[in-house]
Short mmCIF file of C-alpha atoms and ligand atoms in Angstrom, two decimals:
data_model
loop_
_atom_site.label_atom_id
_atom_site.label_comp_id
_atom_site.label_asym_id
_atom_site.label_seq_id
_atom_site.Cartn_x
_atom_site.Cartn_y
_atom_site.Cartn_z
CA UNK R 1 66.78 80.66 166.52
CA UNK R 2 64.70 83.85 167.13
CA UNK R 3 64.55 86.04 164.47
CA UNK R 4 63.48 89.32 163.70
CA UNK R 5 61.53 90.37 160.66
CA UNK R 6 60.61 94.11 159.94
CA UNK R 7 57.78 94.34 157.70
CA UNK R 8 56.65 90.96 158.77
CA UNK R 9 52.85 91.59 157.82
CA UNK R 10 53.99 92.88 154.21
CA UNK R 11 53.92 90.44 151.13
CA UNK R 12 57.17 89.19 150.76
CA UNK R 13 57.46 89.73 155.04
CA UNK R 14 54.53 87.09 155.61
CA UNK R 15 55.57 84.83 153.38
CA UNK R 16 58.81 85.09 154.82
CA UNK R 17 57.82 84.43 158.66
CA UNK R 18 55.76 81.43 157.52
CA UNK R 19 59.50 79.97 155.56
CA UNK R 20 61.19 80.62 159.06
CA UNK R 21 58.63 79.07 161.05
CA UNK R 22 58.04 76.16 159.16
CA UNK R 23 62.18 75.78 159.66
CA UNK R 24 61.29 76.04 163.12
CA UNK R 25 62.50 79.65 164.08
CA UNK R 26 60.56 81.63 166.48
CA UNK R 27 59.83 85.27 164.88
CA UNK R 28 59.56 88.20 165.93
CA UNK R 29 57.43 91.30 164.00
CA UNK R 30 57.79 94.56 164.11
CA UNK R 31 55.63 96.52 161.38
CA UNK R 32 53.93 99.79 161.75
CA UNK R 33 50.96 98.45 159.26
CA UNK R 34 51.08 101.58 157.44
CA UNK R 35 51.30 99.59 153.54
CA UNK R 36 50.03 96.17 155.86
CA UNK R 37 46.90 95.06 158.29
CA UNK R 38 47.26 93.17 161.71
CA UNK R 39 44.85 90.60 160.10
CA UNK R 40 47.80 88.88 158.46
CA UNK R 41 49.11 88.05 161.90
CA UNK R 42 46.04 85.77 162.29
CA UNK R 43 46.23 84.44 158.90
CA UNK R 44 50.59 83.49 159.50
CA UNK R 45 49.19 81.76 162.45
CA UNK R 46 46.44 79.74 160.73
CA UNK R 47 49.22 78.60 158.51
CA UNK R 48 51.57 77.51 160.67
CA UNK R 49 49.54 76.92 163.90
CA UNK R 50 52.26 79.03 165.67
CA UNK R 51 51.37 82.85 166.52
CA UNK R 52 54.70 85.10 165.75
CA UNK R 53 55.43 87.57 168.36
CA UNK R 54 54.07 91.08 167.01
CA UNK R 55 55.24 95.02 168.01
CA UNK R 56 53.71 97.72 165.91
CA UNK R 57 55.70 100.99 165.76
CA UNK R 58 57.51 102.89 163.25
CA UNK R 59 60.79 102.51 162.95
CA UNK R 60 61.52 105.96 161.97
CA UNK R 61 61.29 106.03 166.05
CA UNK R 62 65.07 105.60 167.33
CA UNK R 63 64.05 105.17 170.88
CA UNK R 64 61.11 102.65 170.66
CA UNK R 65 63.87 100.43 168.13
CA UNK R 66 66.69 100.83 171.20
CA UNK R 67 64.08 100.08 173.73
CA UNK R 68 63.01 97.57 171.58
CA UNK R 69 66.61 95.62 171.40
CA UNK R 70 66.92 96.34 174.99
CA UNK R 71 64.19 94.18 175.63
CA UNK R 72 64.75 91.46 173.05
CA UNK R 73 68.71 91.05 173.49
CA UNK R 74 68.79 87.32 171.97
CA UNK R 75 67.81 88.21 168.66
CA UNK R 76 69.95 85.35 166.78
CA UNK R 77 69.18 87.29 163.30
CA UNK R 78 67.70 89.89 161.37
CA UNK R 79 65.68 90.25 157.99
CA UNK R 80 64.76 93.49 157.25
CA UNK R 81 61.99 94.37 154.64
CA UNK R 82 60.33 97.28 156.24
CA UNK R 83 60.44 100.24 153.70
CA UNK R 84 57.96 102.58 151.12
CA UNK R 85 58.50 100.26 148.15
CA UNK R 86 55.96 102.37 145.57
CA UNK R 87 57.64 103.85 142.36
CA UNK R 88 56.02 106.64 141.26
CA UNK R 89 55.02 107.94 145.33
CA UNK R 90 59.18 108.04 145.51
CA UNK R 91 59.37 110.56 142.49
CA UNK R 92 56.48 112.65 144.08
CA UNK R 93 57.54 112.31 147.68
CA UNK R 94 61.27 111.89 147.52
CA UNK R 95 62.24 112.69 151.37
CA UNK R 96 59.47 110.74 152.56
CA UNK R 97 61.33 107.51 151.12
CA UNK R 98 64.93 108.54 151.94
CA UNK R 99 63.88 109.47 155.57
CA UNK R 100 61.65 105.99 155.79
CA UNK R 101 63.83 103.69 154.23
CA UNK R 102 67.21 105.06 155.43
CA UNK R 103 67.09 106.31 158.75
CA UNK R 104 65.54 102.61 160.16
CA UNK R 105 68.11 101.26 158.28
CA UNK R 106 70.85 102.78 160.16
CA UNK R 107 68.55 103.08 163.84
CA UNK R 108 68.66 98.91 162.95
CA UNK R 109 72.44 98.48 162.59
CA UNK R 110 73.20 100.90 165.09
CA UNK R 111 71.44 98.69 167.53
CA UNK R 112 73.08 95.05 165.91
CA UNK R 113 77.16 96.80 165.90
CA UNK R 114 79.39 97.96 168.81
CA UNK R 115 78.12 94.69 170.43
CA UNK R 116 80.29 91.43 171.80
CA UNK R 117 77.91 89.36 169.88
CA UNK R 118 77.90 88.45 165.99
CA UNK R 119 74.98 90.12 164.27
CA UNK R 120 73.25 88.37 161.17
CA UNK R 121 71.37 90.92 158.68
CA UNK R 122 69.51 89.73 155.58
CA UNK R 123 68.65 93.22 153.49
CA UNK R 124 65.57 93.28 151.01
CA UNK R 125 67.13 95.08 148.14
CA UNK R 126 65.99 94.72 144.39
CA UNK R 127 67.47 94.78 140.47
CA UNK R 128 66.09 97.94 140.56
CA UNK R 129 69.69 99.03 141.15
CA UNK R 130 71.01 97.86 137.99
CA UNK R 131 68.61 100.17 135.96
CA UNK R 132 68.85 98.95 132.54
CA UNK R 133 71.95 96.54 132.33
CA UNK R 134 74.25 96.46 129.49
CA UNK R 135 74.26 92.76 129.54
CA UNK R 136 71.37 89.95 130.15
CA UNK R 137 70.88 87.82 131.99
CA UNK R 138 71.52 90.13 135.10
CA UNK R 139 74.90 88.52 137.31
CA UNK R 140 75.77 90.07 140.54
CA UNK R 141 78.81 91.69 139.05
CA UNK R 142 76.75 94.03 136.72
CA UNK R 143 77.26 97.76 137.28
CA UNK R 144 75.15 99.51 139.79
CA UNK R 145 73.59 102.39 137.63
CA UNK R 146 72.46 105.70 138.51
CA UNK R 147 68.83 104.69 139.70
CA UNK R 148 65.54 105.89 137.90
CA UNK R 149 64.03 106.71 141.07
CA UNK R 150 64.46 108.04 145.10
CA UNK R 151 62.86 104.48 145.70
CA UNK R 152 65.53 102.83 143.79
CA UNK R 153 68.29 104.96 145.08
CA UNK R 154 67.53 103.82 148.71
CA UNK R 155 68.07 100.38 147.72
CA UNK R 156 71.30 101.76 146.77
CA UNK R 157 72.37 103.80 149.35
CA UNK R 158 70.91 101.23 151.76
CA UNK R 159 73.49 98.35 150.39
CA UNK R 160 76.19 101.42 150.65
CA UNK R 161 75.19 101.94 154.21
CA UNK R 162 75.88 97.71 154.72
CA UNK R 163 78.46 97.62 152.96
CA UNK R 164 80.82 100.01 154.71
CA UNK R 165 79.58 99.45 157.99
CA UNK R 166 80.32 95.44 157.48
CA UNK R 167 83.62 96.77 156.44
CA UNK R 168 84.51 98.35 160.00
CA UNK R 169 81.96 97.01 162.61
CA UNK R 170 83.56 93.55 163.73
CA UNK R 171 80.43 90.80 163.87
CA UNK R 172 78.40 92.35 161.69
CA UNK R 173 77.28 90.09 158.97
CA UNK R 174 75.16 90.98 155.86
CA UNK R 175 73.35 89.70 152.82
CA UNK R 176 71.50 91.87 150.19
CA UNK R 177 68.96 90.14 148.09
CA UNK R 178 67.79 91.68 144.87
CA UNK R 179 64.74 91.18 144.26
CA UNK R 180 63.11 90.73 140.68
CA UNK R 181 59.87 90.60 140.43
CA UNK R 182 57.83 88.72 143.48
CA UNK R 183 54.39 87.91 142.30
CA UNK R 184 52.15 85.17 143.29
CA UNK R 185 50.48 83.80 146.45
CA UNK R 186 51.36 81.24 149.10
CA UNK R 187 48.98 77.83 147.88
CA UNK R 188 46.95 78.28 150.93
CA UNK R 189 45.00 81.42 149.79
CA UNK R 190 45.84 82.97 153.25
CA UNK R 191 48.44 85.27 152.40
CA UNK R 192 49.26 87.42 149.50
CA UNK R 193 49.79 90.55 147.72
CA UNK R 194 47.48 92.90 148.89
CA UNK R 195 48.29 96.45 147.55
CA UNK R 196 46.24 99.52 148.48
CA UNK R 197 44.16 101.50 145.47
CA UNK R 198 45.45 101.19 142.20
CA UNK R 199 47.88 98.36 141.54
CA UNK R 200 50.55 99.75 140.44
CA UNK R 201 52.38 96.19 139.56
CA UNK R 202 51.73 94.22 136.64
CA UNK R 203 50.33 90.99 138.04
CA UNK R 204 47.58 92.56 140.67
CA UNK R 205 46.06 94.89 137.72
CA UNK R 206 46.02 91.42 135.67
CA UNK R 207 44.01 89.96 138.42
CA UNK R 208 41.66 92.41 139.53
CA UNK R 209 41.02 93.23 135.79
CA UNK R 210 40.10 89.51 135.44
CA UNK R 211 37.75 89.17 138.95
CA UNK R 212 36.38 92.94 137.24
CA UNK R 213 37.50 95.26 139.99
CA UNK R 214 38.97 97.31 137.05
CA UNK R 215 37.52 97.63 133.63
CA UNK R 216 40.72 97.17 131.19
CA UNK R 217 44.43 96.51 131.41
CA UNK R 218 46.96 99.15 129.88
CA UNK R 219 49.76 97.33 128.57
CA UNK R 220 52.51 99.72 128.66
CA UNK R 221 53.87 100.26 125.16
CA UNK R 222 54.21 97.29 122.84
CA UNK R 223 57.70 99.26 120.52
CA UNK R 224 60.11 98.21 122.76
CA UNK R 225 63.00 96.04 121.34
CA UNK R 226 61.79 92.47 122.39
CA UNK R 227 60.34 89.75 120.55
CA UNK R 228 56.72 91.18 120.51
CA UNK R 229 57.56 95.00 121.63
CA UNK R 230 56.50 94.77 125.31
CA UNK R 231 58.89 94.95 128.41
CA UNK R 232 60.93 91.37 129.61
CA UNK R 233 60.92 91.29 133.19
CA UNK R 234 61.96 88.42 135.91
CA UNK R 235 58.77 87.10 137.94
CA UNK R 236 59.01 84.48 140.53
CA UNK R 237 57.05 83.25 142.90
CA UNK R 238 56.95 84.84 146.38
CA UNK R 239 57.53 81.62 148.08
CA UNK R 240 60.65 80.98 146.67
CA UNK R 241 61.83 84.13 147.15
CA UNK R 242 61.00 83.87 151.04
CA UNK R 243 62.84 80.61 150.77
CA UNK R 244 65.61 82.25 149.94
CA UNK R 245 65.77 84.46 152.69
CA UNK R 246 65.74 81.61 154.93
CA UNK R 247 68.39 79.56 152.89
CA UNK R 248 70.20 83.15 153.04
CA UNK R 249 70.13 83.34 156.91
CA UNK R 250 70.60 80.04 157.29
CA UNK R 251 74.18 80.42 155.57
CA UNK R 252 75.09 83.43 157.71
CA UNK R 253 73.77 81.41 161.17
CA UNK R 254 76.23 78.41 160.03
CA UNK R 255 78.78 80.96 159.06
CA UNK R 256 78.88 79.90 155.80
CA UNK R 257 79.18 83.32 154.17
CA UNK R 258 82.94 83.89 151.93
CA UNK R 259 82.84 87.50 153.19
CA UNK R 260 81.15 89.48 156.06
CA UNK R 261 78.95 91.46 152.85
CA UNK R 262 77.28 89.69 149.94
CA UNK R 263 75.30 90.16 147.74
CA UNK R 264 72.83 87.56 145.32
CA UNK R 265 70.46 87.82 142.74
CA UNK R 266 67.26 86.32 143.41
CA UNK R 267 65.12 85.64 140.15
CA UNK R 268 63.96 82.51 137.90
CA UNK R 269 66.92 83.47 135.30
CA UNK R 270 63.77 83.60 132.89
CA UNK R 271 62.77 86.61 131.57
CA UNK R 272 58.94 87.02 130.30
CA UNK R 273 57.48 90.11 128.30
CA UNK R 274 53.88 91.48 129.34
CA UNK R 275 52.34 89.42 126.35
CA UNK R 276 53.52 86.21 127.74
CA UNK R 277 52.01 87.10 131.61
CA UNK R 278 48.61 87.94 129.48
CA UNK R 279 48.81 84.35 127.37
CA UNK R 280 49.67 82.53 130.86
CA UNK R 281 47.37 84.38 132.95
CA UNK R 282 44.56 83.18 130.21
CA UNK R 283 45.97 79.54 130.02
CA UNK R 284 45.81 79.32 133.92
CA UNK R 285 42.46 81.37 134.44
CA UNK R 286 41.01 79.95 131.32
CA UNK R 287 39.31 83.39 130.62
CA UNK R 288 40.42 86.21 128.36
CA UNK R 289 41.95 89.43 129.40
CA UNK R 290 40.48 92.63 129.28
CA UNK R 291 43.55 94.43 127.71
CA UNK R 292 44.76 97.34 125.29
CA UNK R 293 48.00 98.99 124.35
CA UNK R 294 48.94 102.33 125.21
CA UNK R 295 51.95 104.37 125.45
CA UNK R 296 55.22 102.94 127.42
CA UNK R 297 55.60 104.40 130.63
CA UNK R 298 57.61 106.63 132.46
CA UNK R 299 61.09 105.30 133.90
CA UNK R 300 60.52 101.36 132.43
CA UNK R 301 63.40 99.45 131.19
CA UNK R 302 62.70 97.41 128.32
CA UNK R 303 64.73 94.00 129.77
CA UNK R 304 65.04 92.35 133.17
CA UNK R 305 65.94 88.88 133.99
CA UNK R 306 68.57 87.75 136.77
CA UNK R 307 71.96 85.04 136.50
CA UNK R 308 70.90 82.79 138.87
CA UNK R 309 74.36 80.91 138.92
CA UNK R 310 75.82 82.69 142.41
CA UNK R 311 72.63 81.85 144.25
CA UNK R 312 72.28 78.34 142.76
CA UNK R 313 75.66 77.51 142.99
CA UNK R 314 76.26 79.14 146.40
CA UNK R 315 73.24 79.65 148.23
CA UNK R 316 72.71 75.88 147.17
CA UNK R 317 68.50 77.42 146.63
CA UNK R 318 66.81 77.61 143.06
CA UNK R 319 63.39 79.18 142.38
CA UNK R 320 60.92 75.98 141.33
CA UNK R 321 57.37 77.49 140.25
CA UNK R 322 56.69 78.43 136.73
CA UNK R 323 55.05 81.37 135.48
CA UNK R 324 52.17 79.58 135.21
CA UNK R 325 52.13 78.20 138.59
CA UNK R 326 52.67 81.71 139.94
CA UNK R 327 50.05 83.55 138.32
CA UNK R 328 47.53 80.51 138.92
CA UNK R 329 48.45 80.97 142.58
CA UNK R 330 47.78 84.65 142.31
CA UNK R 331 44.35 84.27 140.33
CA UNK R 332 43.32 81.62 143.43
CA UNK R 333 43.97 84.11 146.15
CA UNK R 334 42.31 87.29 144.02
CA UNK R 335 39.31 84.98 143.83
CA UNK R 336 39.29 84.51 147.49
CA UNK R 337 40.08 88.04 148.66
CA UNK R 338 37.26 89.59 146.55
CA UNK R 339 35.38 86.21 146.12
C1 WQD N 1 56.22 95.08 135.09
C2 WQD N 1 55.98 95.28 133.61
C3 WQD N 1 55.36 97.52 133.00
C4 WQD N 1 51.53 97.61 135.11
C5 WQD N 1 58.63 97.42 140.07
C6 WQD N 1 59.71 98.10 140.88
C7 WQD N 1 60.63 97.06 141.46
C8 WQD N 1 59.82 96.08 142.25
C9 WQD N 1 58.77 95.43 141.35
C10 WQD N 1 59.79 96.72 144.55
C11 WQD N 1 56.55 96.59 133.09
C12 WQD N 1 54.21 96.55 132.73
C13 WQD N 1 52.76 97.19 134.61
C14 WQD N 1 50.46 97.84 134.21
C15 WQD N 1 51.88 97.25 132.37
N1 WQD N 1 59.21 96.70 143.35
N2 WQD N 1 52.93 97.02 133.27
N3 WQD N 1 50.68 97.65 132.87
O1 WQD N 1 58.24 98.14 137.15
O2 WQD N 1 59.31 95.86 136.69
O3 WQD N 1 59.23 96.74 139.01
O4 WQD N 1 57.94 96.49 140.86
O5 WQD N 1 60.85 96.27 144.86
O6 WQD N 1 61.55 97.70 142.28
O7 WQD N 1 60.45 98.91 140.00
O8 WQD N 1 57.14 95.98 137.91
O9 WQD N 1 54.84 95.13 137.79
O10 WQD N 1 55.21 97.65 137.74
O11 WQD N 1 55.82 96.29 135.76
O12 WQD N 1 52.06 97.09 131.14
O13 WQD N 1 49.31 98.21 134.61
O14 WQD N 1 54.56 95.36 133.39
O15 WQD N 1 55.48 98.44 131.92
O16 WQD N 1 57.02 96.36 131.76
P1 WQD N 1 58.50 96.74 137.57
P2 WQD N 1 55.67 96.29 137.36
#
């Protein structure tokens, strides 16, 4: 089937077209390369041995995305990732991520609705909009709370958006995974998380502390109420979770889906604090971390981790690497980007 990926040079993206093509889909890109290089592209290919058809513009241009279903009008399904994901730029540039991550959002279905054709639209969404739940682990059914940030509030509105457009535009069929929290690289060393300055994310400080691209990890208050006082989050391994975008298309394709909107939890189901990552990260690396505690920060929730049961049960997928596995597979691929 030909599918289209937004974002397709972006972490979770790339590992995502590799999962389709090695299930024998042909993919098309479209990524503006603004958080992303073309490089990746190359590196997909070296994987797979099978180039992935790439268009770089912004999607925050409505005519280039009509002219750009005009041309490709057998696109069998779509998995859109393409969005400002950072945290803290959302807070201090609020209508740069509502106009980014909303207005492609709708230029996208506008262009998949008010067709003959079924559409089939996998959404990148994250736990982010549960905020701190009342209840752990996480299920799908937990209250959507008032998010901490504009970033987190466009994963809300954007599932809105889905959701009530699934409700009235006949053949349009949706999926919204949330995301915990992807770390990790794919075994080959070819792909991974590449973010831009300062890592803002646990797991790339870790490792560029450890190859000594930074002098010291903060650990982000240790007086939280967990068994050793730092934050519990969900981390699994950005293969599986581009697995499960495939397994997730996959059930819309065979129109396997119980409703034309749903929504799963994508996650381990076990929840680590920032201690453990540190002990792992030493097991796997077999060097010690350059580490202190400071205050907690801004807009964290103490706990994290995700019910797997709906996605296990239904989706028939289950993540498989450890924490261990994951971070050893991020440590390989710092050592060969800055190697
Ligand atoms: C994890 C834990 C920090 C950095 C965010 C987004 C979420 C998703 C994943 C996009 C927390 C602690 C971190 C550091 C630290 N992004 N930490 N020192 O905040 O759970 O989730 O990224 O979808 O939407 O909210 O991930 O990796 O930033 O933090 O102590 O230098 O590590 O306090 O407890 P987070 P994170």
């Amino acid at each position: 089937m030909k599918i289209l990926v937004t974002g397709g040079l972006g972490f979770i993206g790339s590992h995502t077209v590799v999962e389709l093509q090695n299930k024998g889909h042909e993919v098309v890109i479209i990524d503006n390369c603004s958080n992303s290089s073309a490089d990746v592209l190359d590196r997909i290919t070296k994987i797979t041995g099978k180039k992935p058809v790439f268009e770089q513009f912004d999607l925050r241009e409505k005519n280039k995305v009509q002219d750009f279903f005009n041309r490709h009008d057998d696109i069998n399904g779509v998995i859109h990732f393409a969005a400002s994901k950072a945290v803290g730029e959302s807070v201090e540039n609020p209508l740069l991520y509502y106009e980014n991550n909303l207005s492609t959002l709708v230029y996208i279905l506008q262009q998949l609705t008010g067709k003959s054709s079924t559409a089939n639209f996998i959404f990148s969404s994250s736990c982010t909009v549960y905020g701190q739940a009342d209840e752990l682990p996480i299920t799908e059914n937990a209250p959507v709370k008032e998010a901490e940030s504009p970033y987190g509030n466009t994963k809300q509105i954007g599932e809105e958006i889905i959701r009530d457009t699934c409700k009235v535009a006949s053949g349009l069929n949706a999926i919204s995974l949330r995301y915990f929290n992807p770390i990790g690289a794919h075994p080959s060393s070819e792909i991974g998380e590449l973010p831009i300055g300062v890592p803002q994310n646990l797991i790339p400080y870790i490792t560029q502390t450890a190859i000594g691209l930074r002098e010291q990890l903060s650990v982000f208050g240790d007086d939280y109420p967990t068994s050793d006082g730092t934050c519990i989050r969900d981390y699994i391994h950005v293969v599986d979770l581009a697995k499960a975008h495939v397994v997730a298309l996959q059930r819309l394709l065979e129109n396997k889906n119980a409703s034309n909107y749903e929504v799963f939890n994508v996650g381990t189901g076990t929840g680590s604090t920032v201690l453990e990552v540190i002990q792992s990260f030493e097991k796997v690396s077999n060097q010690k971390l350059n580490y202190k505690i400071v205050g907690r920060r801004e807009g964290d929730i103490t706990a994290a981790y995700a019910d797997t049961t709906k996605a296990n049960n239904e989706l028939g997928w289950k993540a498989k690497s450890s924490l261990d596995d994951s971070l050893g597979s991020a440590w390989k691929w710092e050592q060969k980007v800055r190697g």
